[in-house]
Amino acid sequence: MYFTLIYVFVDIPISCAVTFKFGYSTVAINYVVEPQQKKQEIPKPQNVSDIFDKFPVVQGKSSPVKVLNRLTIIASDASHFVSCNFDLVAVYPKTEKLFHAACMTFDVDIICIAVAEKQPFHFKRAPVNGAIDRGVFFETCYAAAIRDTTMRRYTIANAISLMEVCKGKNIIVSSGAERPLELRGPYDIANLGLLFSLSEGDAKAAVSTNCRSVLLHGETRATASGVVYTMKKPKTPQKQEEESPISKKAKTELA
Amino acid sequence: MVRFKSRYLLCEVCVPDRSSLQLLEDRTIYNTLRAAVNRAHGDYGSALFNIGVIVKYLNAHTGVVLIRSRKKHYRLIWSALSFITCLENRGQKVQCFLNCLHVGGTIRTCQKFLVKYNRQQLHRMLPDCKTDAEKQEVRRAILSCSLSNVREEEADEDGSDDDGDEET
């Protein structure tokens, strides 16, 4: 059961077709937002059923694949966004303060690690451990490493410095692919994890079980601590009239 | 008993259009792989590549490559595989990537896996077939999949390969 959280801007059906051919069972389409002002609008995600008429079946199983929407916020300012339309929320902190805040307080699922540049700040153990306790995951992208040699150095360097602090826990590896040719199979990525000084079990987990945990975390963000889950139930208009006296009754009883 | 152990990496070359696959040669793969290992792991990687690595099998129709390397160093070679972005063949650059399907200890285990994998791919191609004749071809190919019929089955897949192209 392999998951990938992929960034795709163009050729979404083709890239997804390639991913499913590899055997991935879940794909997340990424929308990147870089807020310039305080109250910038968050773009609405394209409805997944618009892209695919019929979901292809997972290779080797009979269940259909899942396609999710994911938002990445490039944070350079301490302003907080609440987004309900997206299944997953990620944040890309640019400064140390933001990284600390993102690990401890922000309501996100994923924290992205820089791949295209030298990390401007060092990872400290306190916020990283806080994030691991909360269930937030750290993400590395591998597509930059495939594109360019200098990016490769930065990716590996940043990833290794992160691994030293977090000891290989709560890591996911995702593709930052902009074209279908930059995607790689799950075994290959697990092997890349060895380059990032992950152990073999951790590298495999980074592609499968940790990703599943991220998805569950994203789902439980909409619930109250993962215990209560509200769903809109379609009501008929007759029932609505009957229900209001009952609710009034409940209030008086409590009082 | 001291045995000489090796690892066989079964990979598939994925290209956007299948026609450019026809010109593939083992020398191309070998040279590209050597360049990639040199770029990724430097002189140490090149040295390891020189002693143990050889391209054992290549199927230009399906794009399947079997690479052999020493057991101690196969991970290093494998990690450089993912960084290959294009194959250069007589001056023509073909955009592609190598997808590793299976790692085996012997050629026979890789062959067994390849038969199973080809059968799965044929199954996936079946709903994409447009005419009945093609469907019959694919079904016949699926039924004839077995280790002794490996060459026959690859020829069958070649016939029905041109039809179900949607997965690449």
mmCIF file of C-alpha atoms in Angstrom, chain B residues 65-144:
data_model
loop_
_atom_site.group_PDB
_atom_site.id
_atom_site.type_symbol
_atom_site.label_atom_id
_atom_site.label_comp_id
_atom_site.label_asym_id
_atom_site.label_seq_id
_atom_site.Cartn_x
_atom_site.Cartn_y
_atom_site.Cartn_z
ATOM 1 C CA VAL B 65 16.176 -4.273 -18.350
ATOM 2 C CA LEU B 66 17.974 -6.728 -16.083
ATOM 3 C CA ILE B 67 21.049 -5.295 -14.386
ATOM 4 C CA ARG B 68 23.407 -7.401 -12.376
ATOM 5 C CA SER B 69 25.602 -6.093 -9.590
ATOM 6 C CA ARG B 70 27.439 -7.369 -6.529
ATOM 7 C CA LYS B 71 25.383 -8.049 -3.436
ATOM 8 C CA LYS B 72 27.311 -5.634 -1.267
ATOM 9 C CA HIS B 73 26.920 -2.630 -3.513
ATOM 10 C CA TYR B 74 23.593 -3.031 -5.257
ATOM 11 C CA ARG B 75 21.921 -0.380 -3.108
ATOM 12 C CA LEU B 76 24.427 2.234 -4.214
ATOM 13 C CA ILE B 77 23.850 1.439 -7.877
ATOM 14 C CA TRP B 78 20.095 1.334 -7.292
ATOM 15 C CA SER B 79 20.056 4.752 -5.676
ATOM 16 C CA ALA B 80 21.743 6.250 -8.736
ATOM 17 C CA LEU B 81 19.108 4.669 -11.014
ATOM 18 C CA SER B 82 16.430 7.054 -9.814
ATOM 19 C CA PHE B 83 18.411 10.064 -10.988
ATOM 20 C CA ILE B 84 18.491 9.052 -14.627
ATOM 21 C CA THR B 85 16.402 11.480 -16.655
ATOM 22 C CA CYS B 86 17.337 10.696 -20.244
ATOM 23 C CA LEU B 87 19.018 8.049 -22.318
ATOM 24 C CA GLU B 88 21.429 9.054 -25.031
ATOM 25 C CA ASN B 89 21.452 6.759 -28.021
ATOM 26 C CA ARG B 90 23.645 7.708 -30.999
ATOM 27 C CA GLY B 91 23.156 11.424 -30.482
ATOM 28 C CA GLN B 92 19.417 11.159 -29.824
ATOM 29 C CA LYS B 93 18.299 12.063 -26.358
ATOM 30 C CA VAL B 94 15.273 10.139 -25.157
ATOM 31 C CA GLN B 95 13.480 11.471 -22.084
ATOM 32 C CA CYS B 96 12.725 8.564 -19.810
ATOM 33 C CA PHE B 97 13.044 7.188 -16.338
ATOM 34 C CA LEU B 98 13.894 3.781 -14.948
ATOM 35 C CA ASN B 99 11.434 2.183 -12.626
ATOM 36 C CA CYS B 100 12.749 -0.701 -10.548
ATOM 37 C CA LEU B 101 10.271 -3.570 -10.439
ATOM 38 C CA HIS B 102 12.058 -6.298 -8.527
ATOM 39 C CA VAL B 103 15.350 -7.200 -6.904
ATOM 40 C CA GLY B 104 16.265 -10.850 -7.138
ATOM 41 C CA GLY B 105 19.163 -13.063 -6.193
ATOM 42 C CA THR B 106 19.136 -15.097 -9.383
ATOM 43 C CA ILE B 107 18.028 -14.637 -12.951
ATOM 44 C CA ARG B 108 15.406 -17.321 -12.503
ATOM 45 C CA THR B 109 13.583 -15.483 -9.691
ATOM 46 C CA CYS B 110 13.584 -12.321 -11.763
ATOM 47 C CA GLN B 111 12.167 -14.286 -14.688
ATOM 48 C CA LYS B 112 9.387 -15.693 -12.501
ATOM 49 C CA PHE B 113 8.511 -12.219 -11.304
ATOM 50 C CA LEU B 114 8.584 -10.898 -14.861
ATOM 51 C CA VAL B 115 6.097 -13.522 -16.014
ATOM 52 C CA LYS B 116 3.727 -12.588 -13.174
ATOM 53 C CA TYR B 117 4.184 -8.889 -13.855
ATOM 54 C CA ASN B 118 3.558 -9.251 -17.577
ATOM 55 C CA ARG B 119 0.422 -11.209 -16.851
ATOM 56 C CA GLN B 120 -0.795 -8.400 -14.573
ATOM 57 C CA GLN B 121 -0.025 -5.807 -17.241
ATOM 58 C CA LEU B 122 -1.962 -7.806 -19.826
ATOM 59 C CA HIS B 123 -4.895 -7.938 -17.436
ATOM 60 C CA ARG B 124 -4.738 -4.168 -17.125
ATOM 61 C CA MET B 125 -4.621 -3.796 -20.874
ATOM 62 C CA LEU B 126 -7.726 -5.923 -21.412
ATOM 63 C CA PRO B 127 -10.342 -3.222 -20.633
ATOM 64 C CA ASP B 128 -8.481 -0.771 -22.861
ATOM 65 C CA CYS B 129 -8.743 -2.996 -25.942
ATOM 66 C CA LYS B 130 -11.019 -1.624 -28.595
ATOM 67 C CA THR B 131 -11.843 -4.536 -30.852
ATOM 68 C CA ASP B 132 -12.707 -8.152 -30.153
ATOM 69 C CA ALA B 133 -9.720 -9.478 -32.071
ATOM 70 C CA GLU B 134 -7.353 -7.569 -29.797
ATOM 71 C CA LYS B 135 -9.170 -8.883 -26.743
ATOM 72 C CA GLN B 136 -8.741 -12.421 -28.012
ATOM 73 C CA GLU B 137 -5.034 -11.777 -28.537
ATOM 74 C CA VAL B 138 -4.600 -10.482 -25.030
ATOM 75 C CA ARG B 139 -6.563 -13.352 -23.494
ATOM 76 C CA ARG B 140 -4.495 -15.878 -25.403
ATOM 77 C CA ALA B 141 -1.331 -14.155 -24.226
ATOM 78 C CA ILE B 142 -2.496 -14.277 -20.606
ATOM 79 C CA LEU B 143 -3.239 -17.973 -20.811
ATOM 80 C CA SER B 144 0.090 -18.792 -22.337
#
